[in-house]
Amino acid sequence: MWHKIAFKYYGEKYLSEVLRVTFYVHVDGWRRNIRFSAAHWVEHAGKCERLHGHDYYVSIKLYGPVSSDGMIIDFSLVKSTLKDIVDKLDHRVLVPERKIVKREGGLVYVKKDAKVIALPEEDVKELPVEVVTAEELAKYIAERFYEILGDEIRKRGIYQIEVLVDEGGGQEACHVKKLFA
């Protein structure tokens, strides 16, 4: 289905190139030190229901044609954008926005199970997710990346973004954002 939409958007020449040859660029979060440390909890998940933290590493792949400048996209632009996104998550308590009860006196009151806990406002990062998991973080980061670089991504004909969030010890989740699906 994505190829029909891509054909209408980019035309026959572009589509034939994409179907013939696929390229991608990859920025490895472990090697490039694109990381953040954060606390969270996962409802209805046994011991993960308790507040705990991870050192997350974030990697990305972007699929598309090689442009006339010889690149799919400039690595430095990808790295700096990804780093800006994860820096806003670093050393925070990650909370689903639906769990925020109120903000008052520099505190954020968060519903956790049957309790309401108070956290310093500057320590909380509110996220538009149902639950804070590696899967949801990968999706959130992919969406933010596309929001920031959408014009450049469309201009270059990039048709797929994959964001991988590694929470340590070989545990990782990947979100695949197909741009023409």
PDB file of C-alpha atoms in Angstrom:
ATOM      1  CA  MET A   1       0.000   0.000   0.000  1.00  0.00           C
ATOM      2  CA  TRP A   2       2.777   2.496   0.862  1.00  0.00           C
ATOM      3  CA  HIS A   3       4.173   2.212  -2.674  1.00  0.00           C
ATOM      4  CA  LYS A   4       0.889   3.454  -4.209  1.00  0.00           C
ATOM      5  CA  ILE A   5       0.929   6.521  -1.996  1.00  0.00           C
ATOM      6  CA  ALA A   6       4.640   7.075  -2.680  1.00  0.00           C
ATOM      7  CA  PHE A   7       3.967   6.831  -6.425  1.00  0.00           C
ATOM      8  CA  LYS A   8       1.318   9.569  -6.218  1.00  0.00           C
ATOM      9  CA  TYR A   9       3.544  11.714  -4.001  1.00  0.00           C
ATOM     10  CA  TYR A  10       6.943  11.254  -5.657  1.00  0.00           C
ATOM     11  CA  GLY A  11       6.286   9.790  -9.102  1.00  0.00           C
ATOM     12  CA  GLU A  12       7.447   6.799 -11.103  1.00  0.00           C
ATOM     13  CA  LYS A  13      11.185   7.590 -11.180  1.00  0.00           C
ATOM     14  CA  TYR A  14      11.450   7.819  -7.406  1.00  0.00           C
ATOM     15  CA  LEU A  15       9.363   4.722  -6.787  1.00  0.00           C
ATOM     16  CA  SER A  16      11.355   2.602  -9.224  1.00  0.00           C
ATOM     17  CA  GLU A  17      14.554   3.649  -7.420  1.00  0.00           C
ATOM     18  CA  VAL A  18      13.119   2.753  -4.008  1.00  0.00           C
ATOM     19  CA  LEU A  19      11.866  -0.619  -5.181  1.00  0.00           C
ATOM     20  CA  ARG A  20      15.175  -1.431  -6.891  1.00  0.00           C
ATOM     21  CA  VAL A  21      17.645  -0.319  -4.246  1.00  0.00           C
ATOM     22  CA  THR A  22      17.093   0.373  -0.575  1.00  0.00           C
ATOM     23  CA  PHE A  23      19.572   2.333   1.486  1.00  0.00           C
ATOM     24  CA  TYR A  24      19.500   3.267   5.117  1.00  0.00           C
ATOM     25  CA  VAL A  25      21.576   5.300   7.524  1.00  0.00           C
ATOM     26  CA  HIS A  26      22.065   4.049  11.058  1.00  0.00           C
ATOM     27  CA  VAL A  27      23.119   5.959  14.150  1.00  0.00           C
ATOM     28  CA  ASP A  28      23.991   3.555  16.970  1.00  0.00           C
ATOM     29  CA  GLY A  29      23.140   5.010  20.372  1.00  0.00           C
ATOM     30  CA  TRP A  30      25.631   2.778  22.199  1.00  0.00           C
ATOM     31  CA  ARG A  31      28.559   3.831  20.016  1.00  0.00           C
ATOM     32  CA  ARG A  32      27.556   7.498  19.662  1.00  0.00           C
ATOM     33  CA  ASN A  33      26.563   7.815  23.345  1.00  0.00           C
ATOM     34  CA  ILE A  34      23.007   8.895  22.597  1.00  0.00           C
ATOM     35  CA  ARG A  35      21.514   7.965  25.916  1.00  0.00           C
ATOM     36  CA  PHE A  36      19.441   9.039  28.859  1.00  0.00           C
ATOM     37  CA  SER A  37      18.839   7.855  32.399  1.00  0.00           C
ATOM     38  CA  ALA A  38      15.287   7.954  33.707  1.00  0.00           C
ATOM     39  CA  ALA A  39      12.908   6.491  36.251  1.00  0.00           C
ATOM     40  CA  HIS A  40       9.460   5.056  35.586  1.00  0.00           C
ATOM     41  CA  TRP A  41       7.058   2.342  36.632  1.00  0.00           C
ATOM     42  CA  VAL A  42       4.882  -0.027  34.621  1.00  0.00           C
ATOM     43  CA  GLU A  43       1.369  -0.721  35.896  1.00  0.00           C
ATOM     44  CA  HIS A  44       0.306  -4.356  36.315  1.00  0.00           C
ATOM     45  CA  ALA A  45       3.818  -5.661  35.652  1.00  0.00           C
ATOM     46  CA  GLY A  46       4.916  -7.334  38.887  1.00  0.00           C
ATOM     47  CA  LYS A  47       8.170  -5.950  40.250  1.00  0.00           C
ATOM     48  CA  CYS A  48       8.230  -3.315  37.468  1.00  0.00           C
ATOM     49  CA  GLU A  49       5.247  -1.675  39.192  1.00  0.00           C
ATOM     50  CA  ARG A  50       7.755  -0.197  41.645  1.00  0.00           C
ATOM     51  CA  LEU A  51       9.554   3.002  40.710  1.00  0.00           C
ATOM     52  CA  HIS A  52      12.832   2.009  39.068  1.00  0.00           C
ATOM     53  CA  GLY A  53      15.203   3.318  36.426  1.00  0.00           C
ATOM     54  CA  HIS A  54      17.239   2.455  33.367  1.00  0.00           C
ATOM     55  CA  ASP A  55      20.123   3.769  31.335  1.00  0.00           C
ATOM     56  CA  TYR A  56      18.510   3.929  27.904  1.00  0.00           C
ATOM     57  CA  TYR A  57      20.403   4.020  24.614  1.00  0.00           C
ATOM     58  CA  VAL A  58      18.608   5.209  21.497  1.00  0.00           C
ATOM     59  CA  SER A  59      19.478   4.191  17.940  1.00  0.00           C
ATOM     60  CA  ILE A  60      17.818   5.165  14.685  1.00  0.00           C
ATOM     61  CA  LYS A  61      17.655   3.971  11.075  1.00  0.00           C
ATOM     62  CA  LEU A  62      16.278   6.052   8.223  1.00  0.00           C
ATOM     63  CA  TYR A  63      15.435   4.373   4.908  1.00  0.00           C
ATOM     64  CA  GLY A  64      15.366   6.253   1.636  1.00  0.00           C
ATOM     65  CA  PRO A  65      17.109   7.086  -1.611  1.00  0.00           C
ATOM     66  CA  VAL A  66      20.551   8.609  -1.888  1.00  0.00           C
ATOM     67  CA  SER A  67      20.046  12.238  -2.925  1.00  0.00           C
ATOM     68  CA  SER A  68      22.117  14.221  -5.409  1.00  0.00           C
ATOM     69  CA  ASP A  69      24.432  15.236  -2.541  1.00  0.00           C
ATOM     70  CA  GLY A  70      25.347  11.563  -2.098  1.00  0.00           C
ATOM     71  CA  MET A  71      23.493  11.171   1.221  1.00  0.00           C
ATOM     72  CA  ILE A  72      20.181   9.883   2.472  1.00  0.00           C
ATOM     73  CA  ILE A  73      20.413  12.549   5.187  1.00  0.00           C
ATOM     74  CA  ASP A  74      23.266  14.288   6.988  1.00  0.00           C
ATOM     75  CA  PHE A  75      24.460  12.204   9.956  1.00  0.00           C
ATOM     76  CA  SER A  76      25.185  15.306  12.038  1.00  0.00           C
ATOM     77  CA  LEU A  77      21.569  16.477  11.665  1.00  0.00           C
ATOM     78  CA  VAL A  78      20.273  13.051  12.734  1.00  0.00           C
ATOM     79  CA  LYS A  79      22.609  12.852  15.744  1.00  0.00           C
ATOM     80  CA  SER A  80      21.969  16.384  16.993  1.00  0.00           C
ATOM     81  CA  THR A  81      18.188  16.036  16.650  1.00  0.00           C
ATOM     82  CA  LEU A  82      18.124  12.666  18.407  1.00  0.00           C
ATOM     83  CA  LYS A  83      20.403  14.004  21.155  1.00  0.00           C
ATOM     84  CA  ASP A  84      18.128  17.027  21.695  1.00  0.00           C
ATOM     85  CA  ILE A  85      15.118  14.722  22.109  1.00  0.00           C
ATOM     86  CA  VAL A  86      16.749  12.339  24.583  1.00  0.00           C
ATOM     87  CA  ASP A  87      18.348  15.176  26.583  1.00  0.00           C
ATOM     88  CA  LYS A  88      14.825  16.300  27.532  1.00  0.00           C
ATOM     89  CA  LEU A  89      14.192  12.825  29.021  1.00  0.00           C
ATOM     90  CA  ASP A  90      17.486  12.577  30.892  1.00  0.00           C
ATOM     91  CA  HIS A  91      17.410  12.360  34.701  1.00  0.00           C
ATOM     92  CA  ARG A  92      13.634  12.633  34.862  1.00  0.00           C
ATOM     93  CA  VAL A  93      10.755  10.592  36.193  1.00  0.00           C
ATOM     94  CA  LEU A  94       8.794   9.674  33.058  1.00  0.00           C
ATOM     95  CA  VAL A  95       5.041   9.829  33.637  1.00  0.00           C
ATOM     96  CA  PRO A  96       2.088   9.243  31.280  1.00  0.00           C
ATOM     97  CA  GLU A  97       0.215  12.553  30.957  1.00  0.00           C
ATOM     98  CA  ARG A  98      -3.070  10.826  31.857  1.00  0.00           C
ATOM     99  CA  LYS A  99      -1.609  10.099  35.326  1.00  0.00           C
ATOM    100  CA  ILE A 100      -1.086  13.771  36.243  1.00  0.00           C
ATOM    101  CA  VAL A 101      -3.701  14.755  38.837  1.00  0.00           C
ATOM    102  CA  LYS A 102      -2.607  18.360  39.478  1.00  0.00           C
ATOM    103  CA  ARG A 103       0.319  20.771  39.657  1.00  0.00           C
ATOM    104  CA  GLU A 104       0.656  22.952  42.697  1.00  0.00           C
ATOM    105  CA  GLY A 105       3.434  24.676  44.610  1.00  0.00           C
ATOM    106  CA  GLY A 106       6.228  23.308  42.426  1.00  0.00           C
ATOM    107  CA  LEU A 107       4.944  19.740  42.768  1.00  0.00           C
ATOM    108  CA  VAL A 108       3.291  17.398  40.311  1.00  0.00           C
ATOM    109  CA  TYR A 109       0.731  15.029  41.807  1.00  0.00           C
ATOM    110  CA  VAL A 110       0.675  11.720  39.988  1.00  0.00           C
ATOM    111  CA  LYS A 111      -1.793   8.839  40.315  1.00  0.00           C
ATOM    112  CA  LYS A 112       0.106   5.608  40.921  1.00  0.00           C
ATOM    113  CA  ASP A 113      -2.118   2.612  41.560  1.00  0.00           C
ATOM    114  CA  ALA A 114      -4.492   3.610  44.391  1.00  0.00           C
ATOM    115  CA  LYS A 115      -2.169   6.366  45.657  1.00  0.00           C
ATOM    116  CA  VAL A 116      -1.295   9.876  44.605  1.00  0.00           C
ATOM    117  CA  ILE A 117       2.392  10.718  44.881  1.00  0.00           C
ATOM    118  CA  ALA A 118       3.985  14.171  44.791  1.00  0.00           C
ATOM    119  CA  LEU A 119       7.119  14.739  42.737  1.00  0.00           C
ATOM    120  CA  PRO A 120       9.164  17.916  42.206  1.00  0.00           C
ATOM    121  CA  GLU A 121       7.920  19.520  38.983  1.00  0.00           C
ATOM    122  CA  GLU A 122      11.421  19.929  37.540  1.00  0.00           C
ATOM    123  CA  ASP A 123      12.021  16.168  37.917  1.00  0.00           C
ATOM    124  CA  VAL A 124       8.953  15.070  35.915  1.00  0.00           C
ATOM    125  CA  LYS A 125       8.690  14.610  32.159  1.00  0.00           C
ATOM    126  CA  GLU A 126       5.077  14.190  31.137  1.00  0.00           C
ATOM    127  CA  LEU A 127       4.671  11.977  28.051  1.00  0.00           C
ATOM    128  CA  PRO A 128       1.719  11.408  25.690  1.00  0.00           C
ATOM    129  CA  VAL A 129       1.775   7.619  26.229  1.00  0.00           C
ATOM    130  CA  GLU A 130      -0.520   5.141  27.958  1.00  0.00           C
ATOM    131  CA  VAL A 131       2.306   3.546  29.929  1.00  0.00           C
ATOM    132  CA  VAL A 132       6.046   4.221  29.982  1.00  0.00           C
ATOM    133  CA  THR A 133       7.682   1.191  28.361  1.00  0.00           C
ATOM    134  CA  ALA A 134      10.599   0.824  25.956  1.00  0.00           C
ATOM    135  CA  GLU A 135       8.037   0.306  23.166  1.00  0.00           C
ATOM    136  CA  GLU A 136       6.176   3.520  23.961  1.00  0.00           C
ATOM    137  CA  LEU A 137       9.427   5.454  24.357  1.00  0.00           C
ATOM    138  CA  ALA A 138      10.580   4.248  20.917  1.00  0.00           C
ATOM    139  CA  LYS A 139       7.295   5.422  19.396  1.00  0.00           C
ATOM    140  CA  TYR A 140       7.436   8.766  21.225  1.00  0.00           C
ATOM    141  CA  ILE A 141      11.016   9.421  20.082  1.00  0.00           C
ATOM    142  CA  ALA A 142      10.191   8.456  16.470  1.00  0.00           C
ATOM    143  CA  GLU A 143       7.196  10.811  16.459  1.00  0.00           C
ATOM    144  CA  ARG A 144       9.198  13.706  17.954  1.00  0.00           C
ATOM    145  CA  PHE A 145      12.027  13.099  15.471  1.00  0.00           C
ATOM    146  CA  TYR A 146       9.548  13.264  12.586  1.00  0.00           C
ATOM    147  CA  GLU A 147       7.871  16.388  14.007  1.00  0.00           C
ATOM    148  CA  ILE A 148      11.232  18.170  14.129  1.00  0.00           C
ATOM    149  CA  LEU A 149      12.731  16.966  10.820  1.00  0.00           C
ATOM    150  CA  GLY A 150       9.562  16.243   8.838  1.00  0.00           C
ATOM    151  CA  ASP A 151      10.261  18.778   6.085  1.00  0.00           C
ATOM    152  CA  GLU A 152      13.802  17.473   5.534  1.00  0.00           C
ATOM    153  CA  ILE A 153      12.602  13.849   5.674  1.00  0.00           C
ATOM    154  CA  ARG A 154       9.872  14.479   3.074  1.00  0.00           C
ATOM    155  CA  LYS A 155      12.234  16.515   0.867  1.00  0.00           C
ATOM    156  CA  ARG A 156      14.716  13.647   0.815  1.00  0.00           C
ATOM    157  CA  GLY A 157      12.100  10.952   0.190  1.00  0.00           C
ATOM    158  CA  ILE A 158      12.818   9.042   3.395  1.00  0.00           C
ATOM    159  CA  TYR A 159      10.030   6.511   3.701  1.00  0.00           C
ATOM    160  CA  GLN A 160      10.736   4.670   6.948  1.00  0.00           C
ATOM    161  CA  ILE A 161      12.116   5.540  10.377  1.00  0.00           C
ATOM    162  CA  GLU A 162      13.084   2.910  12.930  1.00  0.00           C
ATOM    163  CA  VAL A 163      13.848   3.938  16.497  1.00  0.00           C
ATOM    164  CA  LEU A 164      15.314   1.374  18.856  1.00  0.00           C
ATOM    165  CA  VAL A 165      15.316   1.936  22.616  1.00  0.00           C
ATOM    166  CA  ASP A 166      17.667  -0.302  24.574  1.00  0.00           C
ATOM    167  CA  GLU A 167      17.078  -0.382  28.314  1.00  0.00           C
ATOM    168  CA  GLY A 168      20.221  -2.389  29.014  1.00  0.00           C
ATOM    169  CA  GLY A 169      21.357  -5.968  28.972  1.00  0.00           C
ATOM    170  CA  GLY A 170      20.070  -6.778  25.490  1.00  0.00           C
ATOM    171  CA  GLN A 171      16.501  -5.659  26.218  1.00  0.00           C
ATOM    172  CA  GLU A 172      15.315  -3.421  23.431  1.00  0.00           C
ATOM    173  CA  ALA A 173      12.168  -2.331  21.657  1.00  0.00           C
ATOM    174  CA  CYS A 174      11.882  -0.912  18.153  1.00  0.00           C
ATOM    175  CA  HIS A 175       9.188   1.309  16.655  1.00  0.00           C
ATOM    176  CA  VAL A 176       8.914   1.300  12.866  1.00  0.00           C
ATOM    177  CA  LYS A 177       7.278   4.417  11.423  1.00  0.00           C
ATOM    178  CA  LYS A 178       6.290   3.839   7.805  1.00  0.00           C
ATOM    179  CA  LEU A 179       5.743   7.229   6.251  1.00  0.00           C
ATOM    180  CA  PHE A 180       3.665   6.083   3.281  1.00  0.00           C
ATOM    181  CA  ALA A 181       1.503   3.404   4.929  1.00  0.00           C
TER     182      ALA A 181
END
